[in-house]
Every structure is written in C-alpha cells, then in structure tokens.
Amino acid sequence: MSILSSRPYLTAFLTLFALTSYYYYTATCVTSTNAITTMATPDLLSHLHVSATQSSTNPPILTLTLKNTHPSTAITLLNWESPLDPLALQLGLVSVYPLEGDEPLPLATIQVSRKLPPGRDQLVALQPGESRSQDVTLREPVVPFKKVAEGPDGKKKVRVVCRGRWKAVWVAAGVEEVGDSALEKMEADEGAVG
C-alpha cells in the first residue's frame, strides 16, 4: 500500500497545495497588453554619444546632439536631465568657461519639480545610428557674458562642457514600446531580463 493511500490527510494536503500553486501561478502570470521593456545596460549606454557644436554666433547658439551608435539596438530614453532636456541650460547641465579660465561662469540656474510619471512626450526614441539634436541659446541673464574678457579679435570666446545623467533608458524601438508600469517606475517592467 502506498504512503498516500494510507494517509488521507497527506493526500488532501498535497492536492490542495498543488491546486493552490497552480492557481497562484496562473493568477500572477497574466499576460499584459504593455510591452515588457528592459533597462539599458552600461555597455549599451556607452553607445550614446553626445556632441556640442556652435551653430550661430549672434545670438550664440549651441547645438547639442545625442546619437545612438549601437549597430543593432534601438533605445528610448527619458529626456529629463539629459542633453535633450529643454531646460538643459537653466538646470546647469551646460557649463560655460572663459576660454582661458578653469572656473565656469556662474550661471543663473533653477531647480524643478516634475510631475510623475513623465508623459510620453518626454521620451525620445533613437534607432541604431539615429541622432536627435536640440539648440540651446546662450543668453543673458542665464550666461553672464560680462564676465568674459574679449580676445585679440574683439570677440568674447568661451568653451562649453555638457553634463547630465540618464534618468531612464530602455531597450525599445519606439516610445509606445515602453510599458506603462516601466514609465511609472522609470525602470524596467517586472520580469524583464536586463
């Protein structure tokens, strides 16, 4: 005689355990209409290249460009605190130095509180090899050009350093592929491999 037939309580317990486990598994593994997105790895982030070029002198305009140099992976990122943030200059992500100086000019910066979760209009999708740019006008009173000495040619010259951080970057081909829960948490969806 088997151990299960001689112990009815054990049989009932194991049956109940199996049914509960099955129910729990099927209840928590419901498929979602949202795509599962994966946060970008440090290797992928190394393929995000930032460049700054002067596109105008009067007024001085700086073009900040972000390029996805990865050969095969599309990414979607949140533009907050990145070179593509519309408030990049005001947030202090751009530092302006006199051409001959080591100390940056004291910029009039601000702090912002942003509504969470971010809207999809704050996301930028970059396919492999694709780039996105933003123009930043270096203007008074944010940039105190009065503190910059004129060069021999009579022009005020500065050098610019752009800093920032990636608040959220996902492996996703488009803005719509970032799941709602990933956007709310600003991280990968549950169950994502990354």
mmCIF file of N, CA and C in Angstrom, residues 21-86:
data_model
loop_
_atom_site.group_PDB
_atom_site.id
_atom_site.type_symbol
_atom_site.label_atom_id
_atom_site.label_comp_id
_atom_site.label_asym_id
_atom_site.label_seq_id
_atom_site.Cartn_x
_atom_site.Cartn_y
_atom_site.Cartn_z
ATOM 1 N N SER A 21 -0.986 26.184 -5.751
ATOM 2 C CA SER A 21 0.195 26.580 -6.524
ATOM 3 C C SER A 21 -0.189 26.868 -7.965
ATOM 4 N N TYR A 22 -0.993 26.024 -8.564
ATOM 5 C CA TYR A 22 -1.436 26.219 -9.947
ATOM 6 C C TYR A 22 -2.238 27.517 -10.065
ATOM 7 N N TYR A 23 -3.167 27.751 -9.147
ATOM 8 C CA TYR A 23 -3.973 28.963 -9.176
ATOM 9 C C TYR A 23 -3.085 30.200 -9.023
ATOM 10 N N TYR A 24 -2.177 30.173 -8.068
ATOM 11 C CA TYR A 24 -1.288 31.306 -7.839
ATOM 12 C C TYR A 24 -0.446 31.580 -9.079
ATOM 13 N N TYR A 25 0.099 30.539 -9.673
ATOM 14 C CA TYR A 25 0.939 30.696 -10.859
ATOM 15 C C TYR A 25 0.145 31.306 -12.000
ATOM 16 N N THR A 26 -1.048 30.793 -12.282
ATOM 17 C CA THR A 26 -1.830 31.323 -13.402
ATOM 18 C C THR A 26 -2.363 32.715 -13.101
ATOM 19 N N ALA A 27 -2.645 33.030 -11.846
ATOM 20 C CA ALA A 27 -3.164 34.353 -11.499
ATOM 21 C C ALA A 27 -2.085 35.421 -11.596
ATOM 22 N N THR A 28 -0.843 35.072 -11.307
ATOM 23 C CA THR A 28 0.225 36.075 -11.343
ATOM 24 C C THR A 28 0.926 36.137 -12.687
ATOM 25 N N CYS A 29 0.641 35.226 -13.566
ATOM 26 C CA CYS A 29 1.292 35.218 -14.873
ATOM 27 C C CYS A 29 0.334 35.635 -15.976
ATOM 28 N N VAL A 30 -0.550 36.569 -15.681
ATOM 29 C CA VAL A 30 -1.488 37.058 -16.681
ATOM 30 C C VAL A 30 -0.712 37.878 -17.695
ATOM 31 N N THR A 31 -0.999 37.683 -18.962
ATOM 32 C CA THR A 31 -0.303 38.444 -19.986
ATOM 33 C C THR A 31 -0.805 39.874 -19.975
ATOM 34 N N SER A 32 0.076 40.790 -20.265
ATOM 35 C CA SER A 32 -0.241 42.206 -20.235
ATOM 36 C C SER A 32 -0.256 42.755 -21.644
ATOM 37 N N THR A 33 -1.037 43.797 -21.851
ATOM 38 C CA THR A 33 -1.039 44.444 -23.152
ATOM 39 C C THR A 33 0.170 45.356 -23.305
ATOM 40 N N ASN A 34 0.839 45.672 -22.209
ATOM 41 C CA ASN A 34 2.038 46.506 -22.277
ATOM 42 C C ASN A 34 3.231 45.658 -22.670
ATOM 43 N N ALA A 35 4.105 46.248 -23.466
ATOM 44 C CA ALA A 35 5.317 45.539 -23.845
ATOM 45 C C ALA A 35 6.241 45.463 -22.644
ATOM 46 N N ILE A 36 6.957 44.372 -22.529
ATOM 47 C CA ILE A 36 7.966 44.270 -21.478
ATOM 48 C C ILE A 36 9.213 44.951 -22.009
ATOM 49 N N THR A 37 9.692 45.910 -21.270
ATOM 50 C CA THR A 37 10.871 46.647 -21.686
ATOM 51 C C THR A 37 12.006 46.342 -20.733
ATOM 52 N N THR A 38 13.196 46.473 -21.238
ATOM 53 C CA THR A 38 14.389 46.175 -20.473
ATOM 54 C C THR A 38 15.194 47.453 -20.320
ATOM 55 N N MET A 39 15.693 47.697 -19.119
ATOM 56 C CA MET A 39 16.564 48.850 -18.922
ATOM 57 C C MET A 39 17.869 48.607 -19.664
ATOM 58 N N ALA A 40 18.464 49.685 -20.127
ATOM 59 C CA ALA A 40 19.707 49.590 -20.869
ATOM 60 C C ALA A 40 20.853 49.199 -19.946
ATOM 61 N N THR A 41 21.800 48.464 -20.488
ATOM 62 C CA THR A 41 22.980 48.044 -19.739
ATOM 63 C C THR A 41 24.080 49.091 -19.901
ATOM 64 N N PRO A 42 25.097 49.076 -19.031
ATOM 65 C CA PRO A 42 26.199 50.028 -19.186
ATOM 66 C C PRO A 42 26.854 49.944 -20.566
ATOM 67 N N ASP A 43 26.927 48.731 -21.136
ATOM 68 C CA ASP A 43 27.505 48.595 -22.472
ATOM 69 C C ASP A 43 26.681 49.370 -23.492
ATOM 70 N N LEU A 44 25.374 49.267 -23.398
ATOM 71 C CA LEU A 44 24.512 49.986 -24.334
ATOM 72 C C LEU A 44 24.627 51.493 -24.118
ATOM 73 N N LEU A 45 24.715 51.919 -22.868
ATOM 74 C CA LEU A 45 24.838 53.348 -22.582
ATOM 75 C C LEU A 45 26.123 53.931 -23.161
ATOM 76 N N SER A 46 27.153 53.110 -23.297
ATOM 77 C CA SER A 46 28.405 53.602 -23.885
ATOM 78 C C SER A 46 28.233 53.935 -25.365
ATOM 79 N N HIS A 47 27.126 53.511 -25.956
ATOM 80 C CA HIS A 47 26.847 53.811 -27.363
ATOM 81 C C HIS A 47 26.009 55.073 -27.536
ATOM 82 N N LEU A 48 25.762 55.791 -26.463
ATOM 83 C CA LEU A 48 25.084 57.082 -26.550
ATOM 84 C C LEU A 48 26.156 58.166 -26.566
ATOM 85 N N HIS A 49 26.328 58.808 -27.706
ATOM 86 C CA HIS A 49 27.377 59.812 -27.858
ATOM 87 C C HIS A 49 26.764 61.205 -27.908
ATOM 88 N N VAL A 50 27.328 62.093 -27.106
ATOM 89 C CA VAL A 50 26.867 63.473 -27.024
ATOM 90 C C VAL A 50 27.908 64.369 -27.676
ATOM 91 N N SER A 51 27.443 65.301 -28.504
ATOM 92 C CA SER A 51 28.354 66.283 -29.091
ATOM 93 C C SER A 51 27.723 67.665 -28.989
ATOM 94 N N ALA A 52 28.574 68.668 -28.980
ATOM 95 C CA ALA A 52 28.123 70.056 -28.915
ATOM 96 C C ALA A 52 28.849 70.838 -29.996
ATOM 97 N N THR A 53 28.095 71.570 -30.802
ATOM 98 C CA THR A 53 28.679 72.405 -31.852
ATOM 99 C C THR A 53 28.028 73.782 -31.802
ATOM 100 N N GLN A 54 28.788 74.787 -32.226
ATOM 101 C CA GLN A 54 28.234 76.135 -32.286
ATOM 102 C C GLN A 54 27.545 76.282 -33.635
ATOM 103 N N SER A 55 26.261 76.604 -33.615
ATOM 104 C CA SER A 55 25.522 76.718 -34.874
ATOM 105 C C SER A 55 25.221 78.168 -35.246
ATOM 106 N N SER A 56 25.485 79.111 -34.332
ATOM 107 C CA SER A 56 25.284 80.528 -34.614
ATOM 108 C C SER A 56 26.133 81.336 -33.635
ATOM 109 N N THR A 57 26.542 82.541 -34.089
ATOM 110 C CA THR A 57 27.316 83.405 -33.202
ATOM 111 C C THR A 57 26.493 84.571 -32.663
ATOM 112 N N ASN A 58 25.472 84.978 -33.373
ATOM 113 C CA ASN A 58 24.676 86.107 -32.927
ATOM 114 C C ASN A 58 23.198 85.830 -33.142
ATOM 115 N N PRO A 59 22.500 85.356 -32.146
ATOM 116 C CA PRO A 59 22.946 85.062 -30.789
ATOM 117 C C PRO A 59 23.751 83.767 -30.747
ATOM 118 N N PRO A 60 24.575 83.592 -29.723
ATOM 119 C CA PRO A 60 25.345 82.350 -29.642
ATOM 120 C C PRO A 60 24.413 81.159 -29.382
ATOM 121 N N ILE A 61 24.391 80.237 -30.334
ATOM 122 C CA ILE A 61 23.541 79.051 -30.218
ATOM 123 C C ILE A 61 24.417 77.814 -30.239
ATOM 124 N N LEU A 62 24.168 76.950 -29.290
ATOM 125 C CA LEU A 62 24.881 75.690 -29.146
ATOM 126 C C LEU A 62 23.923 74.571 -29.547
ATOM 127 N N THR A 63 24.358 73.695 -30.450
ATOM 128 C CA THR A 63 23.538 72.547 -30.833
ATOM 129 C C THR A 63 24.066 71.322 -30.107
ATOM 130 N N LEU A 64 23.223 70.753 -29.245
ATOM 131 C CA LEU A 64 23.565 69.535 -28.509
ATOM 132 C C LEU A 64 22.950 68.357 -29.252
ATOM 133 N N THR A 65 23.770 67.367 -29.558
ATOM 134 C CA THR A 65 23.307 66.217 -30.337
ATOM 135 C C THR A 65 23.581 64.938 -29.572
ATOM 136 N N LEU A 66 22.601 64.069 -29.552
ATOM 137 C CA LEU A 66 22.713 62.746 -28.943
ATOM 138 C C LEU A 66 22.548 61.726 -30.056
ATOM 139 N N LYS A 67 23.515 60.811 -30.171
ATOM 140 C CA LYS A 67 23.482 59.802 -31.233
ATOM 141 C C LYS A 67 23.572 58.409 -30.632
ATOM 142 N N ASN A 68 22.742 57.505 -31.140
ATOM 143 C CA ASN A 68 22.797 56.091 -30.778
ATOM 144 C C ASN A 68 23.741 55.421 -31.771
ATOM 145 N N THR A 69 24.948 55.091 -31.328
ATOM 146 C CA THR A 69 25.934 54.485 -32.225
ATOM 147 C C THR A 69 25.912 52.963 -32.187
ATOM 148 N N HIS A 70 24.978 52.379 -31.448
ATOM 149 C CA HIS A 70 24.898 50.912 -31.399
ATOM 150 C C HIS A 70 24.486 50.407 -32.780
ATOM 151 N N PRO A 71 25.145 49.350 -33.284
ATOM 152 C CA PRO A 71 24.852 48.881 -34.643
ATOM 153 C C PRO A 71 23.491 48.208 -34.813
ATOM 154 N N SER A 72 22.887 47.721 -33.727
ATOM 155 C CA SER A 72 21.655 46.945 -33.925
ATOM 156 C C SER A 72 20.557 47.176 -32.889
ATOM 157 N N THR A 73 20.795 47.958 -31.862
ATOM 158 C CA THR A 73 19.810 48.095 -30.791
ATOM 159 C C THR A 73 19.217 49.499 -30.760
ATOM 160 N N ALA A 74 17.887 49.553 -30.799
ATOM 161 C CA ALA A 74 17.175 50.821 -30.657
ATOM 162 C C ALA A 74 16.966 51.098 -29.172
ATOM 163 N N ILE A 75 16.969 52.359 -28.818
ATOM 164 C CA ILE A 75 16.759 52.738 -27.422
ATOM 165 C C ILE A 75 15.704 53.837 -27.339
ATOM 166 N N THR A 76 15.080 53.910 -26.191
ATOM 167 C CA THR A 76 14.162 55.005 -25.880
ATOM 168 C C THR A 76 14.584 55.540 -24.525
ATOM 169 N N LEU A 77 14.687 56.867 -24.419
ATOM 170 C CA LEU A 77 15.153 57.461 -23.169
ATOM 171 C C LEU A 77 14.254 58.595 -22.726
ATOM 172 N N LEU A 78 14.304 58.850 -21.442
ATOM 173 C CA LEU A 78 13.622 59.991 -20.852
ATOM 174 C C LEU A 78 14.560 61.184 -20.998
ATOM 175 N N ASN A 79 14.055 62.294 -21.539
ATOM 176 C CA ASN A 79 14.948 63.421 -21.814
ATOM 177 C C ASN A 79 15.297 64.256 -20.585
ATOM 178 N N TRP A 80 14.690 64.002 -19.439
ATOM 179 C CA TRP A 80 14.977 64.784 -18.242
ATOM 180 C C TRP A 80 16.443 64.650 -17.845
ATOM 181 N N GLU A 81 17.080 65.791 -17.564
ATOM 182 C CA GLU A 81 18.480 65.877 -17.129
ATOM 183 C C GLU A 81 19.460 65.302 -18.144
ATOM 184 N N SER A 82 19.046 65.225 -19.395
ATOM 185 C CA SER A 82 19.924 64.765 -20.472
ATOM 186 C C SER A 82 20.226 65.967 -21.368
ATOM 187 N N PRO A 83 21.128 65.821 -22.329
ATOM 188 C CA PRO A 83 21.389 66.930 -23.253
ATOM 189 C C PRO A 83 20.156 67.345 -24.064
ATOM 190 N N LEU A 84 19.150 66.488 -24.138
ATOM 191 C CA LEU A 84 17.937 66.820 -24.884
ATOM 192 C C LEU A 84 16.853 67.446 -24.009
ATOM 193 N N ASP A 85 17.157 67.702 -22.748
ATOM 194 C CA ASP A 85 16.199 68.348 -21.851
ATOM 195 C C ASP A 85 16.008 69.791 -22.319
ATOM 196 N N PRO A 86 14.772 70.230 -22.544
ATOM 197 C CA PRO A 86 14.548 71.617 -22.968
ATOM 198 C C PRO A 86 15.092 72.647 -21.969
#
